[in-house]
Coordinates of C-alpha atoms and ligand atoms in Angstrom, one line a residue:
M1 CA 0.0 0.0 0.0
S2 CA 3.1 2.3 0.3
D3 CA 2.6 3.2 -3.3
N4 CA -0.6 4.9 -2.4
L5 CA 0.8 7.0 0.4
P6 CA 1.7 10.1 -1.6
T7 CA -1.8 10.1 -3.0
F8 CA -3.4 9.6 0.4
S9 CA -1.5 12.4 2.1
R10 CA -2.2 14.8 -0.7
F11 CA -5.8 13.9 -0.5
N12 CA -5.9 14.5 3.2
V13 CA -4.5 18.0 2.8
G14 CA -7.4 19.1 0.7
E15 CA -6.1 22.6 0.0
G16 CA -6.1 24.4 -3.3
G17 CA -6.8 22.6 -6.6
S18 CA -10.3 21.4 -7.3
E19 CA -13.1 21.4 -4.7
L20 CA -14.1 17.8 -5.7
E21 CA -12.0 14.7 -5.6
C22 CA -12.6 11.0 -5.4
L23 CA -10.2 8.5 -4.0
P24 CA -11.4 5.0 -4.6
Y25 CA -10.2 2.3 -2.2
G26 CA -12.2 -0.3 -4.0
V27 CA -13.9 0.0 -7.4
H28 CA -15.2 -3.6 -7.8
H29 CA -13.4 -4.4 -11.0
G30 CA -13.2 -7.9 -9.8
D31 CA -14.5 -9.1 -6.4
E32 CA -12.9 -6.4 -4.2
G33 CA -16.1 -4.5 -3.5
V34 CA -16.8 -0.8 -3.6
C35 CA -15.4 1.8 -1.2
L36 CA -15.0 5.4 -2.4
L37 CA -13.7 8.4 -0.4
V38 CA -15.1 11.6 -1.8
R39 CA -13.8 15.1 -0.8
M40 CA -16.1 18.1 -1.3
G41 CA -14.2 21.1 -0.1
P42 CA -13.2 20.3 3.6
H43 CA -15.7 17.4 3.9
R44 CA -14.7 13.8 3.5
I45 CA -17.5 11.3 2.8
L46 CA -16.9 7.6 2.5
L47 CA -19.4 5.9 0.1
D48 CA -19.9 2.2 0.8
C49 CA -17.4 -0.1 2.4
G50 CA -17.4 -3.5 0.6
L51 CA -13.7 -4.2 1.0
A52 CA -12.5 -7.6 2.3
D53 CA -10.6 -5.7 5.0
I54 CA -10.2 -2.1 6.1
S55 CA -6.4 -1.9 6.5
Q56 CA -6.2 0.7 3.7
L57 CA -8.5 2.9 5.7
Q58 CA -6.5 2.6 8.8
S59 CA -2.9 3.1 7.4
G60 CA -1.2 6.4 7.2
L61 CA -4.0 8.4 8.9
K62 CA -3.3 12.0 9.5
Q63 CA -6.6 12.6 11.2
P64 CA -8.4 10.5 13.9
L65 CA -11.0 9.2 11.5
P66 CA -10.6 8.1 7.9
A67 CA -13.7 10.1 6.8
D68 CA -16.2 12.5 8.4
L69 CA -19.1 10.2 7.7
V70 CA -20.0 7.1 5.9
L71 CA -23.0 6.6 3.6
C72 CA -24.0 3.1 2.5
S73 CA -26.0 2.6 -0.7
H74 CA -27.5 -0.8 0.0
A75 CA -27.1 -4.0 2.0
H76 CA -25.3 -6.2 -0.5
P77 CA -21.9 -7.5 0.8
D78 CA -19.9 -5.9 -2.1
H79 CA -21.0 -2.5 -0.7
A80 CA -21.4 -3.2 3.0
K81 CA -19.4 -6.2 4.3
S82 CA -16.7 -4.2 6.1
L83 CA -19.0 -1.7 7.7
L84 CA -19.0 -3.6 11.0
A85 CA -15.2 -3.8 11.1
L86 CA -15.1 -0.1 10.3
H87 CA -17.4 0.6 13.2
H88 CA -15.3 -1.5 15.5
A89 CA -12.1 0.3 14.4
F90 CA -13.7 3.8 14.5
P91 CA -16.7 3.8 16.9
L92 CA -17.1 7.5 16.5
L93 CA -17.4 7.4 12.7
P94 CA -21.1 8.0 11.9
I95 CA -22.6 5.5 9.4
Y96 CA -25.9 6.1 7.6
A97 CA -28.1 4.3 5.1
S98 CA -31.8 4.1 4.2
E99 CA -34.1 2.7 6.8
V100 CA -34.6 -0.6 4.9
T101 CA -30.9 -1.0 4.4
T102 CA -30.2 -0.5 8.1
R103 CA -32.6 -3.4 8.7
L104 CA -31.1 -5.7 6.0
L105 CA -27.4 -4.9 6.9
P106 CA -27.2 -7.4 9.8
L107 CA -27.6 -10.3 7.3
N108 CA -24.0 -9.7 6.3
W109 CA -22.9 -11.0 9.6
S110 CA -25.3 -13.8 10.3
D111 CA -22.5 -15.7 12.1
I112 CA -22.2 -13.0 14.7
E113 CA -24.6 -13.1 17.7
Q114 CA -24.7 -9.5 18.9
I115 CA -24.5 -6.9 16.2
P116 CA -24.5 -3.3 17.5
Q117 CA -27.0 -1.0 15.9
F118 CA -24.2 1.0 14.3
C119 CA -26.0 2.3 11.2
Q120 CA -28.4 5.2 11.4
A121 CA -31.5 5.4 9.2
L122 CA -32.0 8.3 6.8
P123 CA -35.4 9.0 5.2
L124 CA -35.7 8.9 1.4
R125 CA -36.1 12.1 -0.6
S126 CA -35.4 14.5 2.3
P127 CA -32.2 16.4 2.4
V128 CA -30.2 16.1 5.6
E129 CA -27.5 18.6 6.6
F130 CA -24.6 16.8 8.2
Q131 CA -22.1 19.6 8.5
S132 CA -22.4 23.2 7.7
G133 CA -22.6 23.3 3.9
L134 CA -22.8 19.6 3.4
V135 CA -26.2 18.0 2.6
A136 CA -27.1 14.4 1.6
E137 CA -30.3 13.1 0.1
L138 CA -31.3 9.5 -0.7
F139 CA -33.3 8.5 -3.7
P140 CA -34.6 4.9 -4.4
A141 CA -32.3 3.1 -6.9
G142 CA -34.2 -0.1 -7.7
H143 CA -32.0 -3.2 -7.6
L144 CA -32.7 -4.3 -4.0
P145 CA -35.2 -3.1 -1.3
G146 CA -33.6 -0.1 0.4
A147 CA -31.0 0.5 -2.3
A148 CA -30.5 4.2 -2.6
A149 CA -28.7 6.6 -4.9
I150 CA -26.9 9.3 -2.8
L151 CA -26.9 13.0 -3.7
L152 CA -24.3 15.1 -2.0
T153 CA -24.4 18.9 -2.1
Y154 CA -21.6 21.1 -0.9
T155 CA -22.4 24.8 -0.8
T156 CA -19.8 27.6 -0.6
A157 CA -20.4 31.3 -0.7
R158 CA -19.6 31.2 -4.4
R159 CA -21.6 28.2 -5.6
S160 CA -23.0 24.7 -4.9
Y161 CA -21.3 21.5 -5.9
T162 CA -23.3 18.3 -6.4
L163 CA -22.3 14.7 -6.7
L164 CA -24.6 11.7 -7.3
Y165 CA -23.5 8.2 -6.5
T166 CA -25.9 5.6 -7.9
G167 CA -24.7 2.6 -5.9
D168 CA -26.1 -0.4 -7.7
F169 CA -29.2 0.7 -9.7
F170 CA -31.9 -0.8 -11.9
L171 CA -34.3 1.2 -13.9
S172 CA -36.7 -1.7 -14.4
N173 CA -39.3 -2.9 -11.9
S174 CA -38.5 -6.2 -10.3
R175 CA -40.9 -8.4 -8.5
L176 CA -40.0 -7.0 -5.1
V177 CA -38.6 -3.6 -5.7
E178 CA -39.7 -0.8 -8.0
G179 CA -37.1 0.6 -10.5
L180 CA -35.2 3.8 -10.0
P181 CA -37.7 6.6 -10.7
L182 CA -35.9 8.4 -13.5
E183 CA -38.4 11.3 -13.5
E184 CA -37.3 12.3 -10.0
L185 CA -33.8 12.8 -11.1
R186 CA -34.2 14.0 -14.7
G187 CA -32.3 17.1 -15.4
L188 CA -30.6 17.1 -12.0
G189 CA -27.3 18.1 -13.7
P190 CA -24.9 17.0 -10.9
D191 CA -21.4 18.1 -11.3
V192 CA -20.2 14.6 -10.8
L193 CA -22.0 11.3 -11.4
I194 CA -20.4 8.1 -9.9
I195 CA -22.2 5.3 -11.6
E196 CA -22.0 1.5 -11.7
G197 CA -21.4 -0.1 -15.1
S198 CA -21.8 -3.8 -14.3
Y199 CA -23.3 -4.8 -17.7
G200 CA -21.1 -2.5 -19.8
T201 CA -22.8 -1.9 -23.2
A202 CA -24.6 -5.3 -23.1
R203 CA -28.3 -5.1 -24.2
H204 CA -30.8 -7.3 -22.4
P205 CA -34.0 -8.8 -23.5
H206 CA -36.9 -7.2 -21.6
R207 CA -37.2 -8.3 -18.0
R208 CA -40.4 -10.1 -18.7
S209 CA -38.8 -12.3 -21.3
Q210 CA -35.8 -13.0 -19.0
E211 CA -38.3 -14.2 -16.4
N212 CA -40.2 -16.3 -18.9
Q213 CA -37.0 -18.0 -20.1
L214 CA -36.0 -19.0 -16.6
A215 CA -39.5 -20.1 -15.7
E216 CA -39.7 -22.1 -19.0
R217 CA -36.3 -23.8 -18.3
I218 CA -37.3 -24.8 -14.8
N219 CA -40.6 -26.1 -16.1
Q220 CA -39.0 -28.3 -18.7
A221 CA -36.5 -29.7 -16.1
I222 CA -39.4 -30.6 -13.7
A223 CA -41.3 -32.2 -16.5
A224 CA -38.2 -34.3 -17.3
S225 CA -38.2 -35.4 -13.6
Y226 CA -35.2 -33.3 -12.7
S227 CA -35.0 -31.3 -9.4
V228 CA -33.7 -27.8 -9.9
L229 CA -31.1 -26.2 -7.6
L230 CA -30.6 -22.5 -7.7
P231 CA -27.7 -21.1 -5.6
T232 CA -28.3 -17.4 -5.0
P233 CA -27.0 -14.6 -2.7
T234 CA -28.7 -14.0 0.6
L235 CA -30.7 -11.0 -0.5
G236 CA -32.3 -10.1 -3.8
L237 CA -32.1 -12.7 -6.5
G238 CA -33.4 -15.6 -4.4
Q239 CA -36.5 -13.7 -3.2
E240 CA -37.1 -12.5 -6.8
I241 CA -37.0 -16.0 -8.1
L242 CA -39.4 -17.2 -5.3
M243 CA -41.8 -14.4 -6.2
L244 CA -41.5 -15.2 -9.9
L245 CA -42.3 -18.9 -9.3
R246 CA -45.2 -18.1 -7.0
S247 CA -46.9 -15.8 -9.6
H248 CA -45.8 -17.3 -13.0
H249 CA -48.5 -19.1 -14.9
N250 CA -46.2 -22.1 -15.4
F251 CA -46.2 -22.8 -11.7
T252 CA -49.3 -21.3 -10.0
G253 CA -51.6 -24.1 -8.7
R254 CA -49.0 -26.8 -9.4
D255 CA -48.4 -29.5 -6.9
L256 CA -44.8 -28.7 -6.4
D257 CA -42.5 -27.9 -3.4
I258 CA -40.1 -25.0 -3.5
W259 CA -37.6 -25.4 -0.7
V260 CA -35.6 -22.4 0.6
D261 CA -32.4 -23.1 2.5
G262 CA -29.7 -21.3 4.5
T263 CA -29.4 -17.5 4.6
V264 CA -31.7 -17.1 1.6
A265 CA -34.5 -18.2 4.0
T266 CA -33.3 -15.7 6.6
G267 CA -33.4 -13.1 3.8
C268 CA -37.0 -14.0 3.2
D269 CA -37.8 -13.5 6.9
A270 CA -36.2 -10.1 6.7
Y271 CA -38.3 -9.2 3.6
L272 CA -41.5 -10.2 5.6
E273 CA -40.5 -7.7 8.3
L274 CA -40.3 -5.0 5.6
L275 CA -43.6 -5.7 3.9
S276 CA -44.8 -2.1 4.4
H277 CA -41.7 -0.9 2.4
L278 CA -42.3 -3.3 -0.6
P279 CA -44.2 -2.2 -3.7
A280 CA -48.0 -1.9 -3.3
S281 CA -48.5 -4.8 -5.7
V282 CA -46.6 -7.1 -3.4
Q283 CA -48.4 -5.8 -0.3
N284 CA -51.7 -6.6 -2.1
F285 CA -50.5 -10.1 -3.0
A286 CA -49.5 -10.6 0.7
R287 CA -53.1 -9.7 1.7
H288 CA -54.4 -12.9 0.0
Q289 CA -51.6 -15.3 0.7
P290 CA -48.3 -15.5 2.6
L291 CA -45.5 -13.9 0.6
F292 CA -43.1 -16.7 1.2
W293 CA -43.8 -19.5 3.7
D294 CA -46.9 -21.2 2.4
E295 CA -47.9 -24.8 2.8
R296 CA -51.4 -24.3 1.5
V297 CA -51.3 -22.5 -1.8
R298 CA -49.5 -24.3 -4.6
P299 CA -46.7 -24.3 -5.4
R300 CA -45.8 -24.7 -1.7
V301 CA -42.9 -22.6 -0.4
R302 CA -41.1 -24.3 2.5
R303 CA -38.1 -23.7 4.7
L304 CA -35.6 -26.6 4.3
Q305 CA -34.2 -28.1 7.4
M306 CA -30.6 -29.2 7.4
E307 CA -31.4 -32.9 7.8
Q308 CA -33.7 -32.7 4.7
R309 CA -30.9 -31.7 2.3
R310 CA -29.9 -35.2 1.4
T311 CA -33.3 -36.5 0.7
V312 CA -35.3 -33.6 -0.7
G313 CA -34.5 -34.4 -4.3
K314 CA -36.0 -37.9 -4.3
S315 CA -39.0 -36.4 -6.1
P316 CA -38.7 -33.4 -8.5
C317 CA -38.6 -30.1 -6.6
I318 CA -37.0 -26.7 -6.6
V319 CA -34.4 -25.8 -4.1
I320 CA -33.1 -22.2 -3.6
A321 CA -29.8 -22.4 -1.6
D322 CA -26.9 -20.2 -0.5
K323 CA -24.5 -19.5 -3.3
T324 CA -21.7 -20.6 -0.9
A325 CA -23.4 -24.0 -0.1
D326 CA -21.8 -27.3 -0.9
L327 CA -24.1 -28.4 -3.6
S328 CA -23.2 -32.1 -3.4
E329 CA -25.1 -32.1 -0.1
Y330 CA -28.3 -31.9 -2.2
C331 CA -27.2 -33.9 -5.2
Q332 CA -27.0 -37.3 -3.6
P333 CA -26.5 -40.5 -5.6
D334 CA -29.9 -41.9 -4.4
T335 CA -31.9 -38.7 -5.4
G336 CA -33.3 -38.1 -8.9
P337 CA -31.2 -36.1 -11.4
W338 CA -30.5 -32.4 -10.7
L339 CA -30.3 -29.3 -12.9
I340 CA -28.1 -26.6 -11.2
L341 CA -28.9 -23.2 -12.5
L342 CA -26.3 -20.4 -11.9
P343 CA -26.9 -16.7 -12.5
E344 CA -24.8 -15.2 -15.3
K345 CA -22.1 -12.9 -14.0
P346 CA -21.6 -9.8 -16.2
G347 CA -18.1 -9.6 -17.5
H348 CA -17.0 -12.9 -16.1
A349 CA -17.5 -16.3 -17.7
V350 CA -19.5 -18.5 -15.3
D351 CA -17.7 -21.8 -14.7
T352 CA -20.2 -24.5 -15.2
D353 CA -17.6 -27.3 -14.7
L354 CA -19.0 -29.6 -12.1
H355 CA -15.7 -30.0 -10.4
T356 CA -15.6 -26.3 -9.5
V357 CA -19.3 -26.0 -8.8
S358 CA -19.0 -28.6 -6.2
P359 CA -15.8 -29.5 -4.3
L360 CA -16.9 -33.2 -4.1
S361 CA -17.4 -34.1 -7.8
S362 CA -19.6 -37.0 -7.0
L363 CA -22.5 -35.3 -8.9
R364 CA -23.6 -37.9 -11.3
R365 CA -26.8 -37.2 -13.3
T366 CA -26.3 -33.5 -12.7
S367 CA -26.1 -30.8 -15.3
V368 CA -25.2 -27.1 -14.9
E369 CA -26.5 -24.2 -16.9
T370 CA -26.7 -20.5 -16.5
Y371 CA -29.6 -18.0 -16.8
L372 CA -30.0 -14.2 -16.9
L373 CA -32.2 -12.5 -14.4
A374 CA -30.5 -9.1 -14.3
Q375 CA -30.6 -7.0 -11.1
H376 CA -28.7 -4.1 -12.7
S377 CA -29.4 -1.9 -15.7
D378 CA -28.0 -2.9 -19.0
G379 CA -26.0 -0.6 -21.4
P380 CA -29.0 1.3 -22.8
G381 CA -30.2 1.8 -19.2
I382 CA -26.9 3.2 -18.1
T383 CA -26.6 5.7 -20.9
Q384 CA -30.2 6.6 -20.5
L385 CA -29.6 7.5 -16.9
I386 CA -26.5 9.5 -17.7
H387 CA -28.2 11.5 -20.5
N388 CA -31.1 12.2 -18.2
L389 CA -28.8 13.5 -15.4
R390 CA -26.4 15.4 -17.7
P391 CA -23.4 15.6 -15.3
Q392 CA -20.1 17.2 -16.2
H393 CA -18.0 14.2 -15.0
V394 CA -18.9 10.6 -15.1
V395 CA -16.9 8.2 -12.9
F396 CA -17.5 4.5 -13.8
V397 CA -17.0 1.9 -11.1
H398 CA -18.4 -1.6 -10.4
G399 CA -17.8 -3.7 -13.5
S400 CA -15.1 -5.6 -15.3
P401 CA -12.5 -3.2 -16.7
T402 CA -13.3 -4.4 -20.3
Y403 CA -17.0 -3.7 -19.8
L404 CA -16.3 -0.2 -18.3
A405 CA -14.0 0.5 -21.3
D406 CA -16.9 -0.4 -23.6
L407 CA -18.9 2.3 -22.0
T408 CA -16.2 5.0 -22.1
S409 CA -15.6 4.3 -25.8
L410 CA -19.2 5.1 -26.6
E411 CA -19.2 8.2 -28.8
E412 CA -22.5 9.4 -27.3
L413 CA -20.8 9.5 -23.9
H414 CA -17.2 10.7 -24.6
N415 CA -18.5 13.5 -26.8
R416 CA -20.6 14.9 -24.0
Y417 CA -19.0 14.2 -20.6
H418 CA -15.6 13.9 -18.9
L419 CA -15.3 10.1 -18.3
H420 CA -13.2 8.4 -15.7
T421 CA -12.6 4.7 -14.9
P422 CA -10.2 4.9 -12.0
A423 CA -8.4 1.9 -10.6
A424 CA -8.3 1.4 -6.8
G425 CA -5.9 3.8 -5.1
T426 CA -5.8 6.3 -8.0
L427 CA -7.0 9.8 -7.1
V428 CA -9.5 11.3 -9.5
E429 CA -9.5 15.1 -9.6
L430 CA -12.9 16.5 -10.7
P431 CA -12.4 20.1 -11.8
I432 CA -15.8 21.8 -12.2
G433 CA -16.2 24.4 -14.9
D434 CA -18.4 27.3 -14.1
I435 CA -20.0 27.4 -17.5
F436 CA -20.6 24.0 -18.9
L437 CA -22.2 23.9 -22.3
Q438 CA -23.4 20.4 -23.0
P439 CA -24.7 19.2 -26.2
A440 CA -28.3 17.9 -26.1
A441 CA -28.8 14.2 -25.2
P442 CA -29.5 11.9 -28.1
E443 CA -33.0 10.8 -28.9
T444 CA -33.9 7.7 -27.0
N445 CA -36.5 5.1 -27.3
Y446 CA -38.5 4.9 -24.1
E447 CA -39.6 1.5 -23.0
G448 CA -42.4 0.7 -20.7
E449 CA -42.8 -1.9 -18.0
L450 CA -45.2 -4.8 -17.7
N451 CA -46.2 -6.1 -14.3
E452 CA -48.5 -9.1 -13.9
L453 CA -49.6 -10.1 -10.5
G454 CA -52.6 -12.3 -10.0
T455 CA -55.3 -11.2 -12.4
V456 CA -54.1 -7.6 -12.7
V457 CA -51.7 -6.5 -15.4
T458 CA -50.2 -3.0 -15.0
I459 CA -48.4 -1.3 -17.8
T460 CA -46.1 1.5 -16.7
L461 CA -45.1 4.1 -19.3
P462 CA -42.2 6.5 -18.8
D463 CA -43.3 10.1 -18.3
A464 CA -41.7 11.1 -21.6
I465 CA -44.6 9.3 -23.2
T466 CA -47.2 10.9 -21.0
A467 CA -45.6 14.3 -21.2
D468 CA -46.1 14.3 -25.0
P469 CA -49.0 16.5 -26.1
R470 CA -50.5 13.5 -28.0
W471 CA -51.0 11.8 -24.6
R472 CA -53.9 14.1 -23.8
S473 CA -56.0 13.0 -26.7
F474 CA -54.9 9.4 -26.2
A475 CA -56.0 9.3 -22.6
D476 CA -59.0 11.5 -23.2
T477 CA -61.7 9.1 -22.1
G478 CA -59.6 7.0 -19.8
L479 CA -60.5 4.0 -21.8
V480 CA -58.2 1.9 -24.0
E481 CA -58.7 -0.9 -26.4
A482 CA -56.2 -3.7 -26.6
H483 CA -56.0 -6.3 -29.4
W484 CA -53.4 -8.6 -30.9
Q485 CA -51.9 -7.7 -34.2
G486 CA -49.7 -10.6 -35.3
E487 CA -47.3 -11.1 -32.3
E488 CA -47.8 -7.5 -31.2
L489 CA -50.3 -6.2 -28.7
V490 CA -51.7 -2.9 -29.8
L491 CA -53.0 -0.4 -27.3
R492 CA -55.1 2.5 -28.4
G493 CA -57.1 5.1 -26.6
L494 CA -60.8 5.4 -27.3
S495 CA -61.9 8.9 -28.2
Q496 CA -65.2 10.5 -27.2
R497 CA -66.3 10.3 -30.7
E498 CA -65.7 6.5 -30.9
L499 CA -67.6 6.1 -27.6
L500 CA -70.5 7.9 -29.2
N501 CA -70.3 5.7 -32.2
Q502 CA -69.9 2.5 -30.4
N503 CA -73.2 1.1 -31.6
S504 CA -72.5 1.8 -35.2
D505 CA -69.6 0.5 -37.3
R506 CA -66.2 1.2 -35.8
F507 CA -65.3 4.7 -36.6
I508 CA -61.9 5.3 -38.3
S509 CA -61.1 9.0 -38.6
A510 CA -59.5 9.8 -41.9
D511 CA -56.8 11.7 -40.1
L512 CA -55.8 8.8 -37.8
N513 CA -52.5 7.1 -38.6
C514 CA -53.6 3.5 -38.7
C515 CA -53.8 0.5 -41.1
G516 CA -57.2 1.7 -42.2
T517 CA -55.6 4.8 -43.6
C518 CA -52.3 3.3 -44.7
R519 CA -51.5 3.0 -48.4
F520 CA -50.0 -0.5 -48.0
R521 CA -53.2 -2.2 -46.8
R522 CA -54.2 -4.9 -49.2
G523 CA -57.6 -6.2 -48.4
Q524 CA -57.4 -7.3 -44.8
R525 CA -53.6 -7.8 -44.9
C526 CA -50.5 -5.7 -44.7
G527 CA -48.7 -5.3 -48.1
N528 CA -45.6 -3.4 -46.9
P529 CA -42.4 -5.6 -46.9
A530 CA -40.8 -2.9 -44.6
S531 CA -43.5 -3.5 -41.9
P532 CA -43.2 -6.1 -39.1
L533 CA -46.8 -6.9 -40.0
F534 CA -46.1 -7.7 -43.7
G535 CA -48.4 -10.5 -44.8
F536 CA -50.4 -10.5 -41.6
K537 CA -54.0 -9.9 -41.3
V538 CA -54.4 -6.4 -39.8
T539 CA -57.4 -4.6 -38.3
P540 CA -58.2 -1.1 -39.6
E541 CA -57.1 0.6 -36.3
G542 CA -53.8 -1.2 -36.2
Y543 CA -50.6 0.7 -36.5
C544 CA -46.9 0.1 -37.2
P545 CA -43.9 2.5 -37.6
A546 CA -43.8 1.8 -41.4
F547 CA -47.2 3.5 -41.7
E548 CA -47.6 5.7 -44.8
R549 CA -50.7 7.8 -45.4
L550 CA -53.0 6.9 -48.2
S551 CA -52.9 9.6 -50.8
E552 CA -55.9 11.9 -50.9
E553 CA -57.0 10.4 -54.1
P554 CA -58.4 6.9 -53.7
S555 CA -55.6 4.6 -54.8
G556 CA -56.3 2.1 -57.5
D557 CA -53.7 -0.4 -56.5
S558 CA -55.8 -2.4 -54.0
A559 CA -56.0 -5.4 -56.3
Ligands
LIG601 ZN1 -26.0 -4.8 -5.1
LIG602 ZN1 -22.8 -4.2 -6.1

């Protein structure tokens, strides 16, 4: 660590030069976790502490404490696992997180009996002044219940400096946590954005299709008399999969046992304690049936006892276990065959070799596959967030170096922002220009979200859609009509006029852009090779982006 000392001492001086600096102790390029020291004027703020050990924070200290305060983004170990050690080493160092995070944090030290209540809860969306001129505010970040993006504001007589740290973030809604509400942060214009880049520029299928793929694979395995073993972290993915299995049409009502083992079961208990903080749709679900432990409603969700591990796979079932568990305990020679499903790890090949999956390679009749059920935003989500925030500096952390390099080489980013991908121990100076003229953000496609829970389907549209002047006439009557058009579901608003005309033939206004007024309509079918609907039967009120208006003269080419 002696290499770092010049940087450290310089950082601790904090005089002259720029008002903002970031010294990363850990950037999570591999498995080292995130820990970032940020200086804003005289204030030193430590963001997350996911290091394996805190020796870096203890060595060469010129002041009694390594920071003035600590803010933790969320309860995952790569952001939080050394907070307890930090508290023991520096009991006077104040540590803060969202309320839900403070309640999930103890799961990081499940082997310790008495964990002091060392982390203080901060409310969401309310600025808190910690020291004169230093304010912090938390915003929900998606990804995991309690996960927060942290906005720091440092105010001098001359101007204010702002820094937003995303922690881990996810724009999409998951089953148990709503996505980062982009509209709350749009146009924020922080001077500095520190953002995670886990998935680099990768583009993911829509969350719904990721879920369906996983559900379908599990379904096939059970049908082929396999048991399915899903090793997951304590918090997040395991509970998401449970919720998915409980509400997916492939599984609802099926005579099937889903067993939950180890700390994942403890994680479920922790979620149950936090029910009032979970999305309204989940609270509604929980009013009709238990969220997790349920012996009555099929598929049954049950807590696995240690002595059941060796026998549970004698008939096909699903087991959700700790990712650190010895999987051979479940895959016994006298059980049925097993399918082990491992989550894909962005930027790292997942080793599906049985010898490394289980130390005892006695796993006969066992196969290993991977699946994607992302908990972080993909490349388009990352760039979407950046363009919506419009910072001067973007600091990428949390991702493999190659994935982060993919992001910094994107023209749409390096043309507009100062980009940084620091290694651990490298000081990043963040000079802030008084006048920052930024080119406009590129046009983006806005995607909506589909949520299906029980019999209710909710479609969430981004506010860019609803802010459009066309939304007014679309939503005029509050009624929509939905119908299938080939493989696509078409939604259209019903106008007052149509409601009045409901008893007569369906009314197609001549100035409506739809198949009924499109020059490529041939009889009841689409005749435009450029359209996704080409050759399909279309209804007059259908629409696709290849629409072209029928000329004013009646065209004679409809033969
Ligand atoms: Zn996380
Ligand atoms: Zn993380």
